[in-house]
PDB file of C-alpha atoms and ligand atoms in Angstrom:
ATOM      1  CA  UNK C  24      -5.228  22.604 -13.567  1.00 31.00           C
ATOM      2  CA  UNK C  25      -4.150  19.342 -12.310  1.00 34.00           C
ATOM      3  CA  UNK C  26      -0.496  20.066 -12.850  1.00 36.00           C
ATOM      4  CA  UNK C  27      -1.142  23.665 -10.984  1.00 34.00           C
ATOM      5  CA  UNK C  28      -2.248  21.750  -7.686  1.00 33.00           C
ATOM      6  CA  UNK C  29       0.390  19.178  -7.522  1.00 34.00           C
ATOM      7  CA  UNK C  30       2.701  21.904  -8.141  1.00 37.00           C
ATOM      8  CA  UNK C  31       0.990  23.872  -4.851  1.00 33.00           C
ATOM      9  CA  UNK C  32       0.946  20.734  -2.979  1.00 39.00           C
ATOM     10  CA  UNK C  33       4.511  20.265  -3.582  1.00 38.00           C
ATOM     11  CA  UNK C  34       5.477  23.765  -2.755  1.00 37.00           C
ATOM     12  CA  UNK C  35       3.244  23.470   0.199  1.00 39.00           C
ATOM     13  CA  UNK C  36       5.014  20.289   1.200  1.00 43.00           C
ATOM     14  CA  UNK C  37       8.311  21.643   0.318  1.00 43.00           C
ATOM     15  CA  UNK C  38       7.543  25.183   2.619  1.00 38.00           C
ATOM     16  CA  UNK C  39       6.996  22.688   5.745  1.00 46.00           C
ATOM     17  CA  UNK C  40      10.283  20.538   5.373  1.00 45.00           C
ATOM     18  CA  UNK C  41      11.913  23.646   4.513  1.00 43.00           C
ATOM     19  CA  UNK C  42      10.546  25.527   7.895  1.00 44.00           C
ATOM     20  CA  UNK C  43      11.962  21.796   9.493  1.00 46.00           C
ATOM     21  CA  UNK C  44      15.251  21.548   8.620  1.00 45.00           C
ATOM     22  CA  UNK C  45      16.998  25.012   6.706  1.00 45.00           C
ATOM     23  CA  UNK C  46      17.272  26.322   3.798  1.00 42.00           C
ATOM     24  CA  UNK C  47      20.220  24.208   2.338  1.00 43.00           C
ATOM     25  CA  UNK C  48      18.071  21.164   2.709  1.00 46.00           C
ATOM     26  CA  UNK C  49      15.711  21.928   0.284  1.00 44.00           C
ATOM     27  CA  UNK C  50      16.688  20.944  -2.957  1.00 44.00           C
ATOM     28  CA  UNK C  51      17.853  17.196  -2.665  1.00 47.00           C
ATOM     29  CA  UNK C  52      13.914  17.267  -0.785  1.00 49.00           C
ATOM     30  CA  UNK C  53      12.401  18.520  -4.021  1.00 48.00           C
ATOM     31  CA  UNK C  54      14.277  15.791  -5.542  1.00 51.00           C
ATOM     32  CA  UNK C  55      13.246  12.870  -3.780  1.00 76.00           C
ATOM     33  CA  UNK C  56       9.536  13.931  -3.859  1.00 81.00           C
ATOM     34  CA  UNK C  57       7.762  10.986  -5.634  1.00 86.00           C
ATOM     35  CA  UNK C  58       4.588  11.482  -7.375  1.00 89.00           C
ATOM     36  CA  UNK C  59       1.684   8.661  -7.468  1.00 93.00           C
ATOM     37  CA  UNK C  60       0.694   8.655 -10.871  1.00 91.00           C
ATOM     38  CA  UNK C  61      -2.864   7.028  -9.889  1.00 92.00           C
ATOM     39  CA  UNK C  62      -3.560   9.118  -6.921  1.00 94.00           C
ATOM     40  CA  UNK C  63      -1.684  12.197  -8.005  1.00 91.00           C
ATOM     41  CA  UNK C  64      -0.490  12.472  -4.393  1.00 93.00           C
ATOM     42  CA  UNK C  65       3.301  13.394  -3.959  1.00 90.00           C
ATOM     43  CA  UNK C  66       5.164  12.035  -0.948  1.00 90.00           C
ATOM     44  CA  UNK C  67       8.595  12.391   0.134  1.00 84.00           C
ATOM     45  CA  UNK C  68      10.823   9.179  -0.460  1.00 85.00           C
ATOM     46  CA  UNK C  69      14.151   9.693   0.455  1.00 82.00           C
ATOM     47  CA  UNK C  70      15.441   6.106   1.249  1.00 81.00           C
ATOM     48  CA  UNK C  71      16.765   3.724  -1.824  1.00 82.00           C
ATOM     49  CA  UNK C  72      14.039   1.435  -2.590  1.00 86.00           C
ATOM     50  CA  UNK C  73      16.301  -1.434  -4.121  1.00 85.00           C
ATOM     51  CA  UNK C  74      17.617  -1.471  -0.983  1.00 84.00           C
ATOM     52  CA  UNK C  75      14.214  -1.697   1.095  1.00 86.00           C
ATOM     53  CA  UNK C  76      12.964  -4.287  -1.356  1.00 90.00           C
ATOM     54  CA  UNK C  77      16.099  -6.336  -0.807  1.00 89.00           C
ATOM     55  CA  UNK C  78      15.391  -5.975   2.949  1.00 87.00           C
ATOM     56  CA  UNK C  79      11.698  -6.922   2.445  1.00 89.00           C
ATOM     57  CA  UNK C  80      12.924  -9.906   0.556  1.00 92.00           C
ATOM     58  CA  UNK C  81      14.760 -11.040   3.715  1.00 90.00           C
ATOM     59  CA  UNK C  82      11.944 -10.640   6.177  1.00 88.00           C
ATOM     60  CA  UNK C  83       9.384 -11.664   3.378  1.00 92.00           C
ATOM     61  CA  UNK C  84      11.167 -15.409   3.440  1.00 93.00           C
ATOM     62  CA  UNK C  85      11.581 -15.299   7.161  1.00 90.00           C
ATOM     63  CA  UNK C  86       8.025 -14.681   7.867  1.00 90.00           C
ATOM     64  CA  UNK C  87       7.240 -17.381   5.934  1.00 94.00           C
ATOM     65  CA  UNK C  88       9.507 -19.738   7.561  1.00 94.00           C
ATOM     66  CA  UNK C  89       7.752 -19.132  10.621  1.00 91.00           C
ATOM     67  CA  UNK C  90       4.264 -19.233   9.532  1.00 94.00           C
ATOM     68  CA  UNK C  91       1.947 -21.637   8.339  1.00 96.00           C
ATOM     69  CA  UNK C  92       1.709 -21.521   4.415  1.00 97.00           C
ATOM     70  CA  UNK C  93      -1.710 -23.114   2.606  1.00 98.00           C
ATOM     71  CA  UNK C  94      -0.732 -24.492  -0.936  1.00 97.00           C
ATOM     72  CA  UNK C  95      -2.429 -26.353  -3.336  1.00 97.00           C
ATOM     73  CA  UNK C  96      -6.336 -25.609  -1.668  1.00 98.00           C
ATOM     74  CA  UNK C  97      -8.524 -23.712  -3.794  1.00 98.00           C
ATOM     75  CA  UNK C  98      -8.218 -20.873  -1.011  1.00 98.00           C
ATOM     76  CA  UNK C  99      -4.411 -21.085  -1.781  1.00 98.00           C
ATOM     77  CA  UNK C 100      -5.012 -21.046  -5.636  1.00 98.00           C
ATOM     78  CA  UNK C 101      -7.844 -17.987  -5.416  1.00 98.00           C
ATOM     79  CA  UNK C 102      -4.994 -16.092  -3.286  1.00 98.00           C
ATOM     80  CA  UNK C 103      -2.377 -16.527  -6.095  1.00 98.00           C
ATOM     81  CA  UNK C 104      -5.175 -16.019  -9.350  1.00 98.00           C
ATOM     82  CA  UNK C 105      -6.402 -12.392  -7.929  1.00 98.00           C
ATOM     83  CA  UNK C 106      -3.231 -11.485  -6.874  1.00 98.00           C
ATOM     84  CA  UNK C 107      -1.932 -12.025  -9.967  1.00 98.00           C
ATOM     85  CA  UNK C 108      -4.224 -10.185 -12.019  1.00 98.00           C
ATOM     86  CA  UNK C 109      -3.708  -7.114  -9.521  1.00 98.00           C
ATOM     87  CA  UNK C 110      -0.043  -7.645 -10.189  1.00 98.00           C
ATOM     88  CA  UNK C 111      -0.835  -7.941 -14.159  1.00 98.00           C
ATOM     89  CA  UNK C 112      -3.477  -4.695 -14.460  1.00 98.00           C
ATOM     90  CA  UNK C 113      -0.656  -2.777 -12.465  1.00 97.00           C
ATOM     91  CA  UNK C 114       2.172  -3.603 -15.098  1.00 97.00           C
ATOM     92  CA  UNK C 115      -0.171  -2.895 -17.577  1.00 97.00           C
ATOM     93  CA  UNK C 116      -1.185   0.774 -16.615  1.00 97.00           C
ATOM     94  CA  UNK C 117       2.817   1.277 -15.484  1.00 96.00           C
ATOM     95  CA  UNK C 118       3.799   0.343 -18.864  1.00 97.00           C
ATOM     96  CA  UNK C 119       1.370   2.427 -20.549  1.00 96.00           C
ATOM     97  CA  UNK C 120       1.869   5.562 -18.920  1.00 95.00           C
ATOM     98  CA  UNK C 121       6.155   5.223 -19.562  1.00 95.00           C
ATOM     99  CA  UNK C 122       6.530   4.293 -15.958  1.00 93.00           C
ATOM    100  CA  UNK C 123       7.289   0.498 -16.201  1.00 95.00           C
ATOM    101  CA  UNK C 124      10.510   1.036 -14.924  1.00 93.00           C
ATOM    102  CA  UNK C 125       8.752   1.948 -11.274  1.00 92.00           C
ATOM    103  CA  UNK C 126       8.261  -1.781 -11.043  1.00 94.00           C
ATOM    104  CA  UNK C 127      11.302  -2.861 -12.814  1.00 92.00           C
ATOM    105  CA  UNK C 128      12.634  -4.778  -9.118  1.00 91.00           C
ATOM    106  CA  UNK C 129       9.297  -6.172  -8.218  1.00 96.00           C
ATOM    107  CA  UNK C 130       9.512  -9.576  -7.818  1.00 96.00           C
ATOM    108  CA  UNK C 131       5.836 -10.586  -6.445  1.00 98.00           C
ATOM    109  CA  UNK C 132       4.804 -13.428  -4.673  1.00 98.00           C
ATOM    110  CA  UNK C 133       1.318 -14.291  -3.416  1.00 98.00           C
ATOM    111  CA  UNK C 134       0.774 -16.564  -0.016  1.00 98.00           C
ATOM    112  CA  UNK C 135      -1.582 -17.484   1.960  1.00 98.00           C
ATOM    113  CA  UNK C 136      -1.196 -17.700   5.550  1.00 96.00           C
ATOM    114  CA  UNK C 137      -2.681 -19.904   8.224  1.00 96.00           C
ATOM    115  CA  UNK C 138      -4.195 -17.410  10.847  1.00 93.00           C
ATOM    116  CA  UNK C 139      -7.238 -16.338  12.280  1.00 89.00           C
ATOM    117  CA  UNK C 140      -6.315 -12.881  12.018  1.00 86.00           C
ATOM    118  CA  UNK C 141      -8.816 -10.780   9.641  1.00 87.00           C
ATOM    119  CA  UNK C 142      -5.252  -9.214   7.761  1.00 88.00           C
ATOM    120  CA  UNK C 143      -3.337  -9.220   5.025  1.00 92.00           C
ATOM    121  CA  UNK C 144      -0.344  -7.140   3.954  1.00 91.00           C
ATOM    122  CA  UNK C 145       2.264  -6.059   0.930  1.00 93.00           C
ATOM    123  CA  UNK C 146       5.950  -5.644   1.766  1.00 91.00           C
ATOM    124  CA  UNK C 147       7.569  -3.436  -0.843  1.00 92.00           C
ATOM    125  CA  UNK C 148       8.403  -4.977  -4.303  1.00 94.00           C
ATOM    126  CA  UNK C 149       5.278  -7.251  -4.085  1.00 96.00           C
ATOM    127  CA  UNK C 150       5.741  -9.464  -1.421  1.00 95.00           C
ATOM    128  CA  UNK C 151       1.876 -10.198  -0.164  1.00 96.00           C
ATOM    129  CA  UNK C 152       0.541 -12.283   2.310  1.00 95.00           C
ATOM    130  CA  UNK C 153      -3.196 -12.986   2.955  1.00 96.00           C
ATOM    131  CA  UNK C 154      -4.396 -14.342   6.322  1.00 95.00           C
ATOM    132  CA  UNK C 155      -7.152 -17.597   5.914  1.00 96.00           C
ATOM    133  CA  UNK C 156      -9.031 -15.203   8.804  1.00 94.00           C
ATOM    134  CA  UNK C 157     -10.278 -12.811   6.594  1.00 94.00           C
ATOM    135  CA  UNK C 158     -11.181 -15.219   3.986  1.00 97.00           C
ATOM    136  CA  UNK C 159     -14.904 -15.194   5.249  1.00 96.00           C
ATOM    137  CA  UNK C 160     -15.549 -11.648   5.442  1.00 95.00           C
ATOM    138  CA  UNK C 161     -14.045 -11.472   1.735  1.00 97.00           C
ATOM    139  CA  UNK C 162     -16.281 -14.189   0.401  1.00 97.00           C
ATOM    140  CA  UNK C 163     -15.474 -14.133  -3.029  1.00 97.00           C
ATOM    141  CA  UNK C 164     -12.887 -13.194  -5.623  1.00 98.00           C
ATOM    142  CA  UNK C 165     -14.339  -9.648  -5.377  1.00 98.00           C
ATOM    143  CA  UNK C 166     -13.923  -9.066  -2.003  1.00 98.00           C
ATOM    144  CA  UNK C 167     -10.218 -10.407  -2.104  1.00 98.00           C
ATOM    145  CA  UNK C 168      -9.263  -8.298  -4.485  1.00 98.00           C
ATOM    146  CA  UNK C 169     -10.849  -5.192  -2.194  1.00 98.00           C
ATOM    147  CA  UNK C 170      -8.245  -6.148   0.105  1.00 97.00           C
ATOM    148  CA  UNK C 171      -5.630  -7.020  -1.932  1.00 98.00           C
ATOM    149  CA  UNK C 172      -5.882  -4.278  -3.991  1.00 98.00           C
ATOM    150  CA  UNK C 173      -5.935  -2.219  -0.966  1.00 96.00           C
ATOM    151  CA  UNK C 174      -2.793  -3.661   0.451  1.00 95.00           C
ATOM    152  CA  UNK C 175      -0.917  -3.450  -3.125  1.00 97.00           C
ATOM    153  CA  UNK C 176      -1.461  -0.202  -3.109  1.00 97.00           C
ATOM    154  CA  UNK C 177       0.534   0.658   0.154  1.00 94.00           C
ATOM    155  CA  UNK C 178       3.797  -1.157  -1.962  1.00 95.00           C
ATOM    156  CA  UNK C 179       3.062   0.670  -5.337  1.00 96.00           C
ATOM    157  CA  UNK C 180       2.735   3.815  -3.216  1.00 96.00           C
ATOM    158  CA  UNK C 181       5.750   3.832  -1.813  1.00 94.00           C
ATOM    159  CA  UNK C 182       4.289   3.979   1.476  1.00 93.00           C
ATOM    160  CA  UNK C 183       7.410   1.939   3.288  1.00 89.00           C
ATOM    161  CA  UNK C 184       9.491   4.216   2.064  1.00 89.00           C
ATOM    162  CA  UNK C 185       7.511   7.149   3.293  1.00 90.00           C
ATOM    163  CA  UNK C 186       7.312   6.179   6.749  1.00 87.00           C
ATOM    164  CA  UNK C 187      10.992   5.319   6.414  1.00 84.00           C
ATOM    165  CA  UNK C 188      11.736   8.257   5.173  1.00 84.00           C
ATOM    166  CA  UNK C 189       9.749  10.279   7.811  1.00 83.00           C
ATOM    167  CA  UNK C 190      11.764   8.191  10.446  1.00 81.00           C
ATOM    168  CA  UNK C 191      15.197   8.849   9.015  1.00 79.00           C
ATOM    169  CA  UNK C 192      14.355  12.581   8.960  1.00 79.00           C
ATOM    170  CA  UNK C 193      13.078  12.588  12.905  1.00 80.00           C
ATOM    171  CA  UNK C 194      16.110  10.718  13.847  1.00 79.00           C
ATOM    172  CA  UNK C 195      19.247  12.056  11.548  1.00 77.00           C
ATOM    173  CA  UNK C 196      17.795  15.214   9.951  1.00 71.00           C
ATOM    174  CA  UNK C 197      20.686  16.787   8.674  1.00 62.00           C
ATOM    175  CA  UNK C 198      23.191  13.437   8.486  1.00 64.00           C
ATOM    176  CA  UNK C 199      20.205  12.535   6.059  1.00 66.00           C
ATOM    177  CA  UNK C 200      21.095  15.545   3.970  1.00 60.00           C
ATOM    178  CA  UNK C 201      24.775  15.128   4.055  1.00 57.00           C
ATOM    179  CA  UNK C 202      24.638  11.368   2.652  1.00 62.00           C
ATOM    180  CA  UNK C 203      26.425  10.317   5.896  1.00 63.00           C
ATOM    181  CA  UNK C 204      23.952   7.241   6.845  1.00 69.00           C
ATOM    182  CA  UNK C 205      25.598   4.500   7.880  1.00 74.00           C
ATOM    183  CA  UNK C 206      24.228   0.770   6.950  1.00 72.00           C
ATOM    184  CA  UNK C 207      23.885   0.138  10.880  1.00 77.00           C
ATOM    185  CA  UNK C 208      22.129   3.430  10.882  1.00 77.00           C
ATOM    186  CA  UNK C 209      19.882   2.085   8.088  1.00 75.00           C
ATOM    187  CA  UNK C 210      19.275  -0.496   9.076  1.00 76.00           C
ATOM    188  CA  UNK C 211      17.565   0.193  12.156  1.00 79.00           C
ATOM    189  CA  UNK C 212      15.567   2.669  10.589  1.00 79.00           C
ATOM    190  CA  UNK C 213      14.239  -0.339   8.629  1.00 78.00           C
ATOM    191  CA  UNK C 214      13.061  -2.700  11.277  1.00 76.00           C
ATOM    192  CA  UNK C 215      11.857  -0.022  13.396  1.00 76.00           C
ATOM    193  CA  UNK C 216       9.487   0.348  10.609  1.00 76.00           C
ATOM    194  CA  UNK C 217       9.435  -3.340   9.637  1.00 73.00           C
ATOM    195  CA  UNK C 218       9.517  -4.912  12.688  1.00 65.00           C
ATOM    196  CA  UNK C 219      11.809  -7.901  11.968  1.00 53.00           C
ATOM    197  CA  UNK C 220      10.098 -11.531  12.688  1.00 52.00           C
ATOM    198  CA  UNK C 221       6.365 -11.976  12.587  1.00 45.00           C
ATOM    199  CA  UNK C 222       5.530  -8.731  13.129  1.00 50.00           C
ATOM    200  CA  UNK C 223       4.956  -7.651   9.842  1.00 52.00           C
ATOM    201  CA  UNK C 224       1.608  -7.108  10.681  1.00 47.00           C
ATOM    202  CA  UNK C 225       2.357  -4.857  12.776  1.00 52.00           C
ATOM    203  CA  UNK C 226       3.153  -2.241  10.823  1.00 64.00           C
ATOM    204  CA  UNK C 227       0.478   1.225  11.195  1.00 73.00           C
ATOM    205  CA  UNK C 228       0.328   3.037   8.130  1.00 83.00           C
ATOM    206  CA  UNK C 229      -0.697   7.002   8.449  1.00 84.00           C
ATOM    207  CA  UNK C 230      -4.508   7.536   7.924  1.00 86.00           C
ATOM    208  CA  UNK C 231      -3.255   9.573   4.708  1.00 90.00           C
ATOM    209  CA  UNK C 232      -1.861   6.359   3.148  1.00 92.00           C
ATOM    210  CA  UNK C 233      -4.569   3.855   4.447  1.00 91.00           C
ATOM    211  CA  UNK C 234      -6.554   6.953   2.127  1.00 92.00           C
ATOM    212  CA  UNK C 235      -4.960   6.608  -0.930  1.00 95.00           C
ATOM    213  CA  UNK C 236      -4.642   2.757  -0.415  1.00 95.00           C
ATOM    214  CA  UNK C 237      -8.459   2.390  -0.294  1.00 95.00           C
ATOM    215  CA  UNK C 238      -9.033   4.843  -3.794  1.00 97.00           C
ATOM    216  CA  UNK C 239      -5.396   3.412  -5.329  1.00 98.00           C
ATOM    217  CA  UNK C 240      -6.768  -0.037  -4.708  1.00 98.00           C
ATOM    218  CA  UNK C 241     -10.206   0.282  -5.699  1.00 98.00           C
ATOM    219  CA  UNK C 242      -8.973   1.451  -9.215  1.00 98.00           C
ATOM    220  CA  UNK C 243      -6.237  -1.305  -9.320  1.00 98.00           C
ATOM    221  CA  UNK C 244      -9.188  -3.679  -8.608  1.00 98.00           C
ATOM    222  CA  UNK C 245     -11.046  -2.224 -11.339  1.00 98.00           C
ATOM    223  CA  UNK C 246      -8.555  -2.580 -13.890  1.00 98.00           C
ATOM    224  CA  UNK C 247      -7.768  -6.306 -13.029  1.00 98.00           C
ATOM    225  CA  UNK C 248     -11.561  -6.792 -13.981  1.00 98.00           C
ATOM    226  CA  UNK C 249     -13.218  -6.757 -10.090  1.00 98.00           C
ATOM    227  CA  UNK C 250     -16.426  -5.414  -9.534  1.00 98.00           C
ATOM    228  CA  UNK C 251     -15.209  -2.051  -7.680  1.00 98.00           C
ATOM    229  CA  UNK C 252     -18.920  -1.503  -6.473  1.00 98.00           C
ATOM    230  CA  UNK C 253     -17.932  -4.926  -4.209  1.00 97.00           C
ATOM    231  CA  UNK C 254     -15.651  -2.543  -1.763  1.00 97.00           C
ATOM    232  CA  UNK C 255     -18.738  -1.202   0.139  1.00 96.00           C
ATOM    233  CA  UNK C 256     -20.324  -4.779   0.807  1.00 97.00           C
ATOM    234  CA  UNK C 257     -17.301  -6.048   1.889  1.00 95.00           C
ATOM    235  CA  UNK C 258     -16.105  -2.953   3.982  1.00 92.00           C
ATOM    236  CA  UNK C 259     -19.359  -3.053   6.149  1.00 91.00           C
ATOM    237  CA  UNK C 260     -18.651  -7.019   6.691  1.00 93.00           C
ATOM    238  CA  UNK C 261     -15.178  -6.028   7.572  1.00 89.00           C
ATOM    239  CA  UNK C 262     -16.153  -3.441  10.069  1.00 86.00           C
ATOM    240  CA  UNK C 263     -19.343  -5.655  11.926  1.00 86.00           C
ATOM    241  CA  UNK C 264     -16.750  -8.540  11.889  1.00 85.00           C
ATOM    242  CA  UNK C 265     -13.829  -6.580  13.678  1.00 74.00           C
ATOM    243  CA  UNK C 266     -15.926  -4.692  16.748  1.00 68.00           C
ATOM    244  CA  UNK C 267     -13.735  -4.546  19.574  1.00 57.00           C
ATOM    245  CA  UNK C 268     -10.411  -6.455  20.624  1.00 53.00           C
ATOM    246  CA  UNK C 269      -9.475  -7.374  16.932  1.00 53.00           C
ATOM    247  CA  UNK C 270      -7.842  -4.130  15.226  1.00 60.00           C
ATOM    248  CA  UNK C 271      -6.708  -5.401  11.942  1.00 62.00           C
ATOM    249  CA  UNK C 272      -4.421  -3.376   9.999  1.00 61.00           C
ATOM    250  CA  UNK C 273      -7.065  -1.734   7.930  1.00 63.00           C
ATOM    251  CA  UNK C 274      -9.126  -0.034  10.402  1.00 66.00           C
ATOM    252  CA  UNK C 275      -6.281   0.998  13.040  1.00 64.00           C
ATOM    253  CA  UNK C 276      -5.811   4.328  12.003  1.00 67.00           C
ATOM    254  CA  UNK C 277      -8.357   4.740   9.050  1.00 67.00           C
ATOM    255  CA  UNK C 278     -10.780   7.168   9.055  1.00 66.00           C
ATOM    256  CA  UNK C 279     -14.052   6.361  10.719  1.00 78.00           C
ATOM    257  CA  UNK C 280     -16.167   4.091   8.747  1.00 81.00           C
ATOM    258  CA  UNK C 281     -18.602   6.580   7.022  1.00 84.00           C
ATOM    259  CA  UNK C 282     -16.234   8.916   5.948  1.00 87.00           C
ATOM    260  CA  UNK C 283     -14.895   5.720   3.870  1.00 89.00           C
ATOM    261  CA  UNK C 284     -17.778   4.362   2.532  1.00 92.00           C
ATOM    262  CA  UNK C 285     -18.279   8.226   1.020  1.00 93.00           C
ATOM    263  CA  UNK C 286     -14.673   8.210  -0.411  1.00 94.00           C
ATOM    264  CA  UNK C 287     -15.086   4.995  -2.056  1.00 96.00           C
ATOM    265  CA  UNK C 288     -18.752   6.312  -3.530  1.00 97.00           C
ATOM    266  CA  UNK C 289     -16.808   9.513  -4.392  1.00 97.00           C
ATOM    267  CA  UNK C 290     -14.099   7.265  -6.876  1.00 98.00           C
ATOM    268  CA  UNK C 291     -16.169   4.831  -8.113  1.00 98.00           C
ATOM    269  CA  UNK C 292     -17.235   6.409 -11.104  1.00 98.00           C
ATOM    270  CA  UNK C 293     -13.223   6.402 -12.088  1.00 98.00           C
ATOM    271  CA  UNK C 294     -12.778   2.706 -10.891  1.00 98.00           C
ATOM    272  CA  UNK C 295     -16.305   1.492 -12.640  1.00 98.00           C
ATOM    273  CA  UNK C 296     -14.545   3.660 -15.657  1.00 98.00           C
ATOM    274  CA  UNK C 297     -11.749   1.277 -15.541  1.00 98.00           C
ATOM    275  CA  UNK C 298     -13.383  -1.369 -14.558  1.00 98.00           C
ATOM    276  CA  UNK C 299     -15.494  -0.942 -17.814  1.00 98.00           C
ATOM    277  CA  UNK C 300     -12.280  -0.713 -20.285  1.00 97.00           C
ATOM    278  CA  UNK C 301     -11.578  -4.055 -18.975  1.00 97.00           C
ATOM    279  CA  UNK C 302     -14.523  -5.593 -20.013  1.00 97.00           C
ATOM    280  CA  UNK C 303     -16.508  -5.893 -16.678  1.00 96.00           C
ATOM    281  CA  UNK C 304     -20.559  -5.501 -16.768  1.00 93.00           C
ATOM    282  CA  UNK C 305     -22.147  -2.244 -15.683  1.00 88.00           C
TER     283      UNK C 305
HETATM  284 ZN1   ZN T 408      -3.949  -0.277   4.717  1.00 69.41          ZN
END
């Protein structure tokens, strides 16, 4: 049954592009159609991830040249320990389900940033950075590994290379198709996306992903050994502490606030499931 709806939603999927661009374009499309094996959701990735994770890399170590980076506090060290264990319970269900080599060019690091922003964000291949702002509204290790589960997710997803890929197909539709990109061409498909300096932050995800971030993430959570049931506490301290002028990255183009407290109660049961098999209390 499962397998007979992804198949739909690809076709679906594939029907639109194909209405897009022609006929001829569809088969490479098919191709580069990446499924989420925790989500189920397919999404079209047609850019070369080494190559955005090399890119990532770049900005990744020029962000934190610019910024302020806490080491050594216990903040610092909490940042690092439930990052890690997100990082470990993702290998882990990778591996097991024959898709280690998804991760193969990850190369995560964990920081924590001076800035009394309420954000945090994931570059691809694992690159994460947590803002000492939102540090209060998460509390505890629970609550940091809400958001850092969430933000995980958006790498593991693919979702970079989604929007890149959306942005390659509104600018060069059919150069796309005919391999003829050239690196200058690439690369400001890239930082139109990832906004080159400090404005990683920056970066709006599609209400879609900031979806399957918030479920993705609240089973990755789940498997690292996090209370799951903490993501609705912590998402109603997120939303009284952000009223107003501060729009952080979660909440810019999520859905409204009940709609995702009801599609976190909705997966629960699968993340407490998971949660369970790695020996948390129910
Ligand atoms: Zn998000």
């Amino acid at each position: 049954m499962e397998q007979k709806l992804l198949r739909l939603n690809l076709y679906t999927r594939t029907m639109k592009i194909k209405h897009f661009l022609g006929i001829g374009a569809v088969a490479l499309l098919v191709a580069a159609c990446t499924t989420n094996p925790i989500t189920g959701r397919s999404s079209l990735q047609l850019a070369n991830n080494s190559e955005i994770m090399t890119m990532s890399a770049q900005e990744y170590k020029t962000t934190l040249t610019k910024s302020k980076v806490i080491t050594g506090t216990a903040d610092a060290k909490r940042v690092m320990s439930v990052g890690s264990r997100i990082e470990s319970a993702a290998e882990r269900y990778y591996q097991q389900i024959g898709r280690a080599g998804d991760l193969a060019n990850y190369n995560w690091e964990f920081h924590l940033l001076q800035s009394n922003e309420l954000n945090a964000w994931c570059m691809p291949g694992g690159k994460v950075a947590v803002y000492t702002g939102i540090l209060p509204i998460t509390k505890n290790d629970n609550g940091l590994a809400v958001v850092m589960g969430h933000e995980v997710s958006h790498a593991l997803a693919g979702h970079g290379n989604e929007r890149i890929s959306q942005a390659m197909i509104a600018q060069y539709g059919g150069q796309i198709l005919g391999g003829t990109i050239s690196n200058a061409q690439w690369a400001g498909i890239f930082q139109k996306v990832y906004p080159i300096g400090s404005q990683v932050a920056l970066l709006k995800y599609g209400r879609n992903q900031e979806s399957e971030a918030d479920e993705m993430g609240l089973y990755l959570m789940g498997m690292a050994g996090y209370d799951p049931r903490e993501a609705i506490p912590f998402w109603n301290r997120m939303e009284a502490a952000s009223n107003g002028e501060r729009q952080p990255e979660f909440l810019s183009t999520h859905p409204n606030p009940e709609t995702r407290i009801s599609d976190i109660n909705k997966n629960l049961p699968k993340a407490l499931e998971y949660y369970k098999a790695a020996g948390g209390k129910i």
